[in-house]
mmCIF file of C-alpha atoms in Angstrom:
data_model
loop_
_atom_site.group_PDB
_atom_site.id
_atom_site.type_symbol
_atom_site.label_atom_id
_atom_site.label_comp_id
_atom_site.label_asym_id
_atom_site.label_seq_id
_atom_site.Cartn_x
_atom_site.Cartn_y
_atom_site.Cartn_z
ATOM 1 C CA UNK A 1 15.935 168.540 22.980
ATOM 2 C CA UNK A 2 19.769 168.539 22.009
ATOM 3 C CA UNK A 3 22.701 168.367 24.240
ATOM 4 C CA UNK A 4 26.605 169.722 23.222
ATOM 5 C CA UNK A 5 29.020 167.589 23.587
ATOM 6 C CA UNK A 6 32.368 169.757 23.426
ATOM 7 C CA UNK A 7 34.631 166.684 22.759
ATOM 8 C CA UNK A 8 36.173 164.807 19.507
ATOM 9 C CA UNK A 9 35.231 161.205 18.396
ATOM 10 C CA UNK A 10 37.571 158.859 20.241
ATOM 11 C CA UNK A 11 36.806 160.172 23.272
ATOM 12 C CA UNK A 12 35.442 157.232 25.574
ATOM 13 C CA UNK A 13 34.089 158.757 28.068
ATOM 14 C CA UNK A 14 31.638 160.742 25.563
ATOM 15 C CA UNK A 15 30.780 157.698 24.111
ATOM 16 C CA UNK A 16 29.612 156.077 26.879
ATOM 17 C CA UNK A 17 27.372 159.118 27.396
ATOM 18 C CA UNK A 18 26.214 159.205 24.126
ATOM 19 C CA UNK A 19 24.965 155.837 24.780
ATOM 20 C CA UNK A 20 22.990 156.864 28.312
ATOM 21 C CA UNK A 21 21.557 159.732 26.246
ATOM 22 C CA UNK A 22 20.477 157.870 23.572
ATOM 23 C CA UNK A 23 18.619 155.220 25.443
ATOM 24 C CA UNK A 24 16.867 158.383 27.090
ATOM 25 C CA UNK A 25 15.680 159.361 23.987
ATOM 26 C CA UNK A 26 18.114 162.802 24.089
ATOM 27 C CA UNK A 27 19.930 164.001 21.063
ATOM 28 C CA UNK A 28 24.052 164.412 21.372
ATOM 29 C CA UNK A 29 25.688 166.930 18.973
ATOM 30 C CA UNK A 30 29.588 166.557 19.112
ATOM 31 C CA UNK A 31 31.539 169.902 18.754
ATOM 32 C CA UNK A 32 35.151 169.069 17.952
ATOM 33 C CA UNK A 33 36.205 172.692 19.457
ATOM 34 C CA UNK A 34 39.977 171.369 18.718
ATOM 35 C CA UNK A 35 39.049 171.522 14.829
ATOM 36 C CA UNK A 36 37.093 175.171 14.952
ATOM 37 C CA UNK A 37 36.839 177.404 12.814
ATOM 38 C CA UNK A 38 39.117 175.059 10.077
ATOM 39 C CA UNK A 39 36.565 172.614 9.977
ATOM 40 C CA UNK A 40 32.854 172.768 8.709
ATOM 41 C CA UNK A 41 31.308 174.707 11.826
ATOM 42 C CA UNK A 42 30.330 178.080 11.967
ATOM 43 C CA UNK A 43 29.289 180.518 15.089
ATOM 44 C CA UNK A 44 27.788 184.006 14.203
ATOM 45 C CA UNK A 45 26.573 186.400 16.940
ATOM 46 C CA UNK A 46 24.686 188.860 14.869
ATOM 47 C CA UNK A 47 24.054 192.461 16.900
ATOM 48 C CA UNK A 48 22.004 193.933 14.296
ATOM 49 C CA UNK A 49 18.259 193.277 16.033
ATOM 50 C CA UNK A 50 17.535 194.624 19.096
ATOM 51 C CA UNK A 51 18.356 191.308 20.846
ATOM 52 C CA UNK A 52 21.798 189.989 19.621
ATOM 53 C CA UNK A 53 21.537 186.287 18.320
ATOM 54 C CA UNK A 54 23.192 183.379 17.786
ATOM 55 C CA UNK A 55 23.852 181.172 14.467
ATOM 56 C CA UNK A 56 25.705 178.086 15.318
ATOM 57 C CA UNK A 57 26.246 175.711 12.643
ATOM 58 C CA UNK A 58 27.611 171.950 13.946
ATOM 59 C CA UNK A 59 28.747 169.299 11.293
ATOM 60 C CA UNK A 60 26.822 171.670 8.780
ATOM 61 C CA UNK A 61 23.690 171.325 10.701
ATOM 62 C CA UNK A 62 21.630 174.319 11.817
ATOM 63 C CA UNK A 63 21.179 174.374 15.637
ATOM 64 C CA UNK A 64 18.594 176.223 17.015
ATOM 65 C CA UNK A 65 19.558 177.577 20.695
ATOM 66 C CA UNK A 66 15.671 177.178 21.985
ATOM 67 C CA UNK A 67 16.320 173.796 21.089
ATOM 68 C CA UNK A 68 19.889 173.578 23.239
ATOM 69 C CA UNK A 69 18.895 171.933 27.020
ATOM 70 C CA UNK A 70 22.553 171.332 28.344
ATOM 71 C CA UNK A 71 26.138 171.445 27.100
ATOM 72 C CA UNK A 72 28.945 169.303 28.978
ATOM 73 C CA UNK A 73 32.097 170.735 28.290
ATOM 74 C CA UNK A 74 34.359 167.940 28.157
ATOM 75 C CA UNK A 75 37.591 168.174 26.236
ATOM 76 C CA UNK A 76 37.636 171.349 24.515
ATOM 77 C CA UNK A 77 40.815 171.261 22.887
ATOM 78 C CA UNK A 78 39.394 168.233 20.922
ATOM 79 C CA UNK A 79 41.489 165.328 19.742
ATOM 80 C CA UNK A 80 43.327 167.444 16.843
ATOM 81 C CA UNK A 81 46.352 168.764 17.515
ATOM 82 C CA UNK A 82 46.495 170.944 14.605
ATOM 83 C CA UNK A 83 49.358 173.583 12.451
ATOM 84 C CA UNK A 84 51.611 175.081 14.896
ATOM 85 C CA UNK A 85 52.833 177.834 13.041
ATOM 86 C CA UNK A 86 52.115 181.497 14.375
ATOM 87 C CA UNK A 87 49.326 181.954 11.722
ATOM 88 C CA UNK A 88 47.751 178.869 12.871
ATOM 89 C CA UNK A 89 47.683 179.574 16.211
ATOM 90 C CA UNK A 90 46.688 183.234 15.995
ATOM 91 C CA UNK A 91 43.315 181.635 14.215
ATOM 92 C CA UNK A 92 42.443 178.926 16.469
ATOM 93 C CA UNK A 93 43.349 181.478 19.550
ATOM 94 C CA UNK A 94 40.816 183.871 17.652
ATOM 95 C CA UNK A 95 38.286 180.901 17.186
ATOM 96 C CA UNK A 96 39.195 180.157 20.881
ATOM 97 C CA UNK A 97 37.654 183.428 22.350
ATOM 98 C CA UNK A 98 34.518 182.726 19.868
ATOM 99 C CA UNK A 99 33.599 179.670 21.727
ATOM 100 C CA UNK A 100 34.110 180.342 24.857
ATOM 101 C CA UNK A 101 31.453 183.415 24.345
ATOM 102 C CA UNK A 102 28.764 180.869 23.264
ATOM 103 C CA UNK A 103 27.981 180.785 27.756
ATOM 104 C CA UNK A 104 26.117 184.157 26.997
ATOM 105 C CA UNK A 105 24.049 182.841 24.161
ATOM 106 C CA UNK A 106 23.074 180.010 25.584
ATOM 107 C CA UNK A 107 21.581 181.388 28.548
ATOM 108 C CA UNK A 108 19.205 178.718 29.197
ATOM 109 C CA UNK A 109 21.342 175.685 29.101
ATOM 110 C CA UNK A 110 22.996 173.689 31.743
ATOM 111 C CA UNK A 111 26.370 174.288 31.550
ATOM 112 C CA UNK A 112 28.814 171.542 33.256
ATOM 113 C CA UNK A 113 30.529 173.137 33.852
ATOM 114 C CA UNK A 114 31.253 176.715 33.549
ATOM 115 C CA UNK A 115 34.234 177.123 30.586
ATOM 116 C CA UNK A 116 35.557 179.783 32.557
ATOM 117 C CA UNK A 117 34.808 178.648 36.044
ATOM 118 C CA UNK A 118 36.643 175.150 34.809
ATOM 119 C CA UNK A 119 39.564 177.378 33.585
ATOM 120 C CA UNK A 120 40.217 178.425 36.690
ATOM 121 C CA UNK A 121 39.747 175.471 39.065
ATOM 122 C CA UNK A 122 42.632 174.109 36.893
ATOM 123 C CA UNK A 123 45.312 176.004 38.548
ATOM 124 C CA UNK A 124 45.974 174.066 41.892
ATOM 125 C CA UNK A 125 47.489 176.985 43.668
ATOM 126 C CA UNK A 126 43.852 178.126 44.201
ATOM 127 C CA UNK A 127 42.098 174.818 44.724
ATOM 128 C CA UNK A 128 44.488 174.200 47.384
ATOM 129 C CA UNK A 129 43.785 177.490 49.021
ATOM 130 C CA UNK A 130 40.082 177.413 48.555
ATOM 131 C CA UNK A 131 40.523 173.570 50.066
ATOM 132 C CA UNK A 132 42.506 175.307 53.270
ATOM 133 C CA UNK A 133 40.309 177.846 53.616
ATOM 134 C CA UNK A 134 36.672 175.619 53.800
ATOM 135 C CA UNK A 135 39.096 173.450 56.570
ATOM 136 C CA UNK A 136 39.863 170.376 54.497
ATOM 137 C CA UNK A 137 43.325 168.712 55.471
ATOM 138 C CA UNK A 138 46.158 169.318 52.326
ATOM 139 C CA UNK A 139 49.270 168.138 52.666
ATOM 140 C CA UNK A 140 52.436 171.212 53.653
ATOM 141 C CA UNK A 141 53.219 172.216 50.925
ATOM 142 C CA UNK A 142 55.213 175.022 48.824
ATOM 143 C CA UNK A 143 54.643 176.183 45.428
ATOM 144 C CA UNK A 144 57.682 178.241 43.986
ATOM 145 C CA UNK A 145 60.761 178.781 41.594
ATOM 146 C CA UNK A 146 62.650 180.219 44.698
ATOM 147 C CA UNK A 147 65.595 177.939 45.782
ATOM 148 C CA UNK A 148 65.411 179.529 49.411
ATOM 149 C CA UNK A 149 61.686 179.080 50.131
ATOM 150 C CA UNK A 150 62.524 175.122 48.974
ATOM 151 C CA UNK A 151 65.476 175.266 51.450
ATOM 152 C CA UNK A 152 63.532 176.272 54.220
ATOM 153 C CA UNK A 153 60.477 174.081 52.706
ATOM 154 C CA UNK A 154 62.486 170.943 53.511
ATOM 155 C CA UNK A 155 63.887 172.393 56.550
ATOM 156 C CA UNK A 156 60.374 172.535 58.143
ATOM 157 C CA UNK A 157 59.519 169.022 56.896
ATOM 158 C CA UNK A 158 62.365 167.531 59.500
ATOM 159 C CA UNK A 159 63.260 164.668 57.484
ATOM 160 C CA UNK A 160 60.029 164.012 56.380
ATOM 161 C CA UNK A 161 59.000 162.063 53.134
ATOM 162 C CA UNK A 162 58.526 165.107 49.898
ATOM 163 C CA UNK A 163 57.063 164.742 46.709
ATOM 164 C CA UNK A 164 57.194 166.868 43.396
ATOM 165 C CA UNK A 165 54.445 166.985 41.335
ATOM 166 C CA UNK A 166 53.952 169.729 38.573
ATOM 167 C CA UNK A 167 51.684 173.222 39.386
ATOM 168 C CA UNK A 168 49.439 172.911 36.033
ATOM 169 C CA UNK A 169 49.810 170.262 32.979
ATOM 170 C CA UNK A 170 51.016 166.554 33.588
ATOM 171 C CA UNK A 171 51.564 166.193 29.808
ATOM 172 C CA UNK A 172 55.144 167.077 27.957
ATOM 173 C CA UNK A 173 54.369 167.485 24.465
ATOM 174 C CA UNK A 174 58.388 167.197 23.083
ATOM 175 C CA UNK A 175 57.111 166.501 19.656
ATOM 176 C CA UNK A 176 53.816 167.845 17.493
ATOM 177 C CA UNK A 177 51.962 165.223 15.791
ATOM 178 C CA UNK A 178 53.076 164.040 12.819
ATOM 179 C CA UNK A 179 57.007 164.605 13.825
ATOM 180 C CA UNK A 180 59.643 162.698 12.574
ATOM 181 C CA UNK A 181 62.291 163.741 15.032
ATOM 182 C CA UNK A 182 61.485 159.941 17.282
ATOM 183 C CA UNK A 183 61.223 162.091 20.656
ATOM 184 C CA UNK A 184 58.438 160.200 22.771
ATOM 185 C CA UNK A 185 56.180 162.591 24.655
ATOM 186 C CA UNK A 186 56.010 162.805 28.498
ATOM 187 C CA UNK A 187 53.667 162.233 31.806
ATOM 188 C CA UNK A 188 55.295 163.524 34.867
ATOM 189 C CA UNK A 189 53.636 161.608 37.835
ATOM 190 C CA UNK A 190 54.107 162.770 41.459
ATOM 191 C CA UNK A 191 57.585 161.399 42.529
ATOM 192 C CA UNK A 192 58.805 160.711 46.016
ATOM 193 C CA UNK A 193 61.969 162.585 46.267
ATOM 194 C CA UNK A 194 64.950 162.992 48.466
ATOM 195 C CA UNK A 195 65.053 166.320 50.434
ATOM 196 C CA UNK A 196 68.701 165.633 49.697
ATOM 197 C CA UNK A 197 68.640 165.247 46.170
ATOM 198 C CA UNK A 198 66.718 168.440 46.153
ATOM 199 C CA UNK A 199 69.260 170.417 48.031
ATOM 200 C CA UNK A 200 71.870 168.510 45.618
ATOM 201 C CA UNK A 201 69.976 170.167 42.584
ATOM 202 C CA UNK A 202 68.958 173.463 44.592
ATOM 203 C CA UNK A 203 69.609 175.647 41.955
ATOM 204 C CA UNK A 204 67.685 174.278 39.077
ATOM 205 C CA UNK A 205 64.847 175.222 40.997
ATOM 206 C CA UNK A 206 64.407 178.674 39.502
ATOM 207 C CA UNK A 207 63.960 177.522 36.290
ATOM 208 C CA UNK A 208 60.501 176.078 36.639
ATOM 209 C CA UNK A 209 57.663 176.474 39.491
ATOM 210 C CA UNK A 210 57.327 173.158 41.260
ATOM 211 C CA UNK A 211 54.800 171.839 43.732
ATOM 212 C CA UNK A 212 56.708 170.396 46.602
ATOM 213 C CA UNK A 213 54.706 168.513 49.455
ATOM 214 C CA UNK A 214 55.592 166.058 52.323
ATOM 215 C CA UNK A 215 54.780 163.042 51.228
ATOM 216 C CA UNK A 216 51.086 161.701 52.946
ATOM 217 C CA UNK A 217 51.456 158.280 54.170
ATOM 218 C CA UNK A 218 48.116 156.658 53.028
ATOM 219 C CA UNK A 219 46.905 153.132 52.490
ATOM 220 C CA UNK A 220 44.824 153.800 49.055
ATOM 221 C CA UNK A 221 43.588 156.636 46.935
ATOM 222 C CA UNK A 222 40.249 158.188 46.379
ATOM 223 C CA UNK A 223 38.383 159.494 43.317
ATOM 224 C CA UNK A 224 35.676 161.125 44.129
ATOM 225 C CA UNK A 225 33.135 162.138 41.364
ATOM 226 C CA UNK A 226 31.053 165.147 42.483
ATOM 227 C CA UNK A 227 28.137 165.842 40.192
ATOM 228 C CA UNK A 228 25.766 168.258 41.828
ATOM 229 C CA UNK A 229 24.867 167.073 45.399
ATOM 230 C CA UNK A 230 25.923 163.575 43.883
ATOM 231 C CA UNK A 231 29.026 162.158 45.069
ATOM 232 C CA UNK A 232 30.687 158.616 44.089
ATOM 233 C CA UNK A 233 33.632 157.423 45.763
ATOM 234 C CA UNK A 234 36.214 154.345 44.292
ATOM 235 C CA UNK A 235 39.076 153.522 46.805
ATOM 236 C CA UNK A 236 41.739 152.904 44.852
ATOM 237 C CA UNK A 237 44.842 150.582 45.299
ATOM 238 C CA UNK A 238 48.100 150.017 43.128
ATOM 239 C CA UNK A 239 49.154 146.839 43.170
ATOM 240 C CA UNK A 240 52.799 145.332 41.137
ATOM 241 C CA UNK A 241 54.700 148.857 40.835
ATOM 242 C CA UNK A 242 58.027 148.530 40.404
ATOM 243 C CA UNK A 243 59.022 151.917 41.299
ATOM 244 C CA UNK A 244 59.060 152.345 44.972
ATOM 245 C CA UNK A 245 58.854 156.371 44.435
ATOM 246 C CA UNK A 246 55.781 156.082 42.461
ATOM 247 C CA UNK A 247 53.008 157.782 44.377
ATOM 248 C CA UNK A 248 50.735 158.326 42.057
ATOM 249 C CA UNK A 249 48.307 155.693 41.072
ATOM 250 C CA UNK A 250 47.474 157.018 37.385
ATOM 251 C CA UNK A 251 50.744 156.174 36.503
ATOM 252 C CA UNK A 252 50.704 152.447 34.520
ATOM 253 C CA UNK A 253 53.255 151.130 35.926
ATOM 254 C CA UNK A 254 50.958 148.479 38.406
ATOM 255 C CA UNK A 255 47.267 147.208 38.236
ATOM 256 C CA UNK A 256 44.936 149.435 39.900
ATOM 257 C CA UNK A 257 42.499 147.949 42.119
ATOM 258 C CA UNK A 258 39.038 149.775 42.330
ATOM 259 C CA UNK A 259 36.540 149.171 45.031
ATOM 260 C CA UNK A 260 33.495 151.522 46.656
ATOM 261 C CA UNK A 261 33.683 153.296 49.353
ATOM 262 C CA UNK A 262 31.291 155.081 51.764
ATOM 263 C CA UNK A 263 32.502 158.441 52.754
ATOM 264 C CA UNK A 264 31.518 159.754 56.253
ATOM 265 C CA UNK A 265 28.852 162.685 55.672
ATOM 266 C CA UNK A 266 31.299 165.461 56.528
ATOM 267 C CA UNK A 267 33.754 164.564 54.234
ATOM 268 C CA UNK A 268 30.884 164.236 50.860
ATOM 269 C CA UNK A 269 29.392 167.800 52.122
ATOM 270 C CA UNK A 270 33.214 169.143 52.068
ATOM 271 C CA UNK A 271 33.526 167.456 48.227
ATOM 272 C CA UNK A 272 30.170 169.008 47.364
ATOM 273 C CA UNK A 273 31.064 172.577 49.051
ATOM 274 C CA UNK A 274 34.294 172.429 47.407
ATOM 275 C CA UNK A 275 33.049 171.552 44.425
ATOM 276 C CA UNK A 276 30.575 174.630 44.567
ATOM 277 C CA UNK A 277 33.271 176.662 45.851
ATOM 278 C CA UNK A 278 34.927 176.346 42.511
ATOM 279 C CA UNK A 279 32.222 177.436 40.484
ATOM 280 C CA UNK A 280 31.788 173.971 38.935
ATOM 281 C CA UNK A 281 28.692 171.422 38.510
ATOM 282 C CA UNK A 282 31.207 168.602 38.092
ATOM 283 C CA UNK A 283 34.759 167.467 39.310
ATOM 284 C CA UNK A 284 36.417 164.251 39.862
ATOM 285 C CA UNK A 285 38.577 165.228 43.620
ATOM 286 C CA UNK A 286 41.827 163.033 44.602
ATOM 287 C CA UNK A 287 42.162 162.116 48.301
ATOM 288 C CA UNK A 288 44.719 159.877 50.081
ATOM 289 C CA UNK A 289 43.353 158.057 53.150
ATOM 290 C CA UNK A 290 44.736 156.257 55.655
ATOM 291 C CA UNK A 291 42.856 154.629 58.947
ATOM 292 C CA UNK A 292 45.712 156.347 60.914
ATOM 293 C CA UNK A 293 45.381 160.213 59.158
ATOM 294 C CA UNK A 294 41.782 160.365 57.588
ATOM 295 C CA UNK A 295 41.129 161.744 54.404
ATOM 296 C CA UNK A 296 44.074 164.158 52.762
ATOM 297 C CA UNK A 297 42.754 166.550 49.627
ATOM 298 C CA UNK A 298 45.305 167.094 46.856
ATOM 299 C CA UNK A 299 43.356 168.259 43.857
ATOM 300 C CA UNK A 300 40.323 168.498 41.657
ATOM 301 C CA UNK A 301 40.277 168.043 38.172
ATOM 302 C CA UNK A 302 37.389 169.883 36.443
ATOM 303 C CA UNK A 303 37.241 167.183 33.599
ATOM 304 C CA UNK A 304 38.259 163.946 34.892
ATOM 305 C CA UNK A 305 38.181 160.715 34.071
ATOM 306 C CA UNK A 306 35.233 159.060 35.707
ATOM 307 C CA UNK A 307 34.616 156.308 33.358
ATOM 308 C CA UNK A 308 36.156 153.453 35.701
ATOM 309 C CA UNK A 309 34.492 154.490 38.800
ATOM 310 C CA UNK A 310 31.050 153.323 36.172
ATOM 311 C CA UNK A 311 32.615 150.663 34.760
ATOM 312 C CA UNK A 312 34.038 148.566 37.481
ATOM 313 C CA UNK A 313 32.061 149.769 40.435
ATOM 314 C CA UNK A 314 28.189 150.130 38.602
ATOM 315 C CA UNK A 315 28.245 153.967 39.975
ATOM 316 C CA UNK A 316 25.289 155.545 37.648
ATOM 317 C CA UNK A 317 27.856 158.926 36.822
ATOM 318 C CA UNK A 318 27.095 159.123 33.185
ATOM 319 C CA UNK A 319 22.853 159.211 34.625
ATOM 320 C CA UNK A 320 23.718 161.784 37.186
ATOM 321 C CA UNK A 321 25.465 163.862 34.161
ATOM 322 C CA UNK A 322 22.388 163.854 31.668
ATOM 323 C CA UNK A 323 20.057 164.983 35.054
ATOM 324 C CA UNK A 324 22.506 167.723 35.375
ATOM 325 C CA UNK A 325 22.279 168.608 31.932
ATOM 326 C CA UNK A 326 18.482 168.283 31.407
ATOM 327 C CA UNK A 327 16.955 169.725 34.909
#
């Protein structure tokens, strides 16, 4: 019984899963998808028997799809960041469509989740409608490159406390791997920002879609690890920022403080119907809370980092994973 890792080696949180599998007697094969098809793997989907099969070929071993229980798609762009020229890129893009067919020919493993169900529960313009629409609070907010929906965006708020944060991708990649041009690459965090500034700087506004919010007043953050019916919640506080408009507790600039916390019952059936709304086995949900306002959804990531919420807190995530991958 073999489970698929799609992931690359220095990824943490696989290791630590490799670790619970191991110690339950359960077989991890690492796929480097990132690598594919440069590196020594090989898919085949052969059509010429009446049922199509599949060859797939992992760190030159054979793998035999009866003998496939689960695969936990995990980082898929793997750890390399590869040739950028066009060539390059037309191949991996061609190797890219390869692997995401393998769903089909796999038919009988446990998917975590979905590649193309995870694909789109990236885009936060429909997790926060699918949020609105199964009643969970969100924040106001306004998505758009128009400079006269973000005029009368801030007009609405009233004075009111906004934050930017970006629609898709925190990461700036300014220079590839390997570069010698010195420019670092960049994390945009959510921001607190002015609605004055913004009307300052109005017309820079079409060049890029922005997410603009008001800006929840909370007293610590929640991430909240749905696997399944499972849910695990760490209340999380920054503590030392410097930077009063820092929002957003990934950023490093503080010491994050992680604690449990019990989530009323309506609130874990909303994670776990949200969750399923998405099409997704798995998701690690941000909340703000505050005694005052409650619990305040802002976004799911289909891949994220639960490692510390195991780590710190003793929550058995990386168990709850290998059930859903086994059952």
């Amino acid at each position: 019984m073999k489970i698929i890792v799609v992931s690359y080696g220095d990824d943490g949180h696989k290791n630590h899963f490799l670790n619970t599998a191991c110690e339950a007697g359960i077989e991890i094969v690492l796929f480097d998808a990132g690598g594919y098809p440069q590196e020594p793997d090989e898919i085949g989907f052969d059509y010429c028997a009446v049922e199509p099969s599949l060859s797939l070929v992992i760190n030159g071993n054979l793998i035999s799809d009866r003998d496939v229980v689960g695969v936990w798609w995990r980082r898929p762009r793997g750890g390399k960041n590869g040739d950028k020229n066009p060539l390059a890129q037309y191949i991996h893009l061609e190797g890219e469509v390869v692997i995401r067919s393998l769903k089909e020919f796999l038919p009988n493993a446990n998917w975590v989740s979905d590649p193309e169900a995870t694909r789109m529960a990236c885009r936060k313009p429909v997790q926060l409608m699918t949020a609105k629409r199964l009643g969970m609070k969100i924040p106001e907010t306004c998505i758009t490159n128009s400079p006269n929906l973000v005029k009368e965006f801030i007009r609405r708020l009233a004075g009111r406390r906004l934050v930017m944060k970006p629609v898709g991708t925190s990461f700036i990649e300014l220079e590839k791997a390997g570069g010698s041009a010195g420019v670092p690459n960049k994390v945009v965090f959510t921001q607190a920002v002015s609605g004055e500034l913004i009307l300052d700087n109005l017309g820079m506004v079409k060049n890029c879609p922005v997410i603009f919010q008001e800006a929840i007043e909370k007293d610590s953050d929640m991430r909240i690890t749905v696997v399944d019916n499972q849910v695990f919640c760490a209340e999380i506080t920054l503590e030392g920022c410097s930077n009063p408009n820092n929002v957003d507790w990934r950023n490093y600039d503080g010491v994050r403080v992680y604690k449990r916390h019990g989530l009323p019952p309506d609130i874990k059936n909303m994670c776990v119907q949200f969750t399923q709304k998405m099409g997704l086995r798995f998701g690690c949900i941000d909340m703000g809370y505050s005694r005052k306002e409650g619990y305040t959804f802002f976004e799911i990531n289909p891949q994220g980092q639960w490692l510390p919420s195991e780590l710190k807190l003793g929550y058995p995530i990386s168990t709850a994973l290998l059930g859903a991958l086994t059952r």
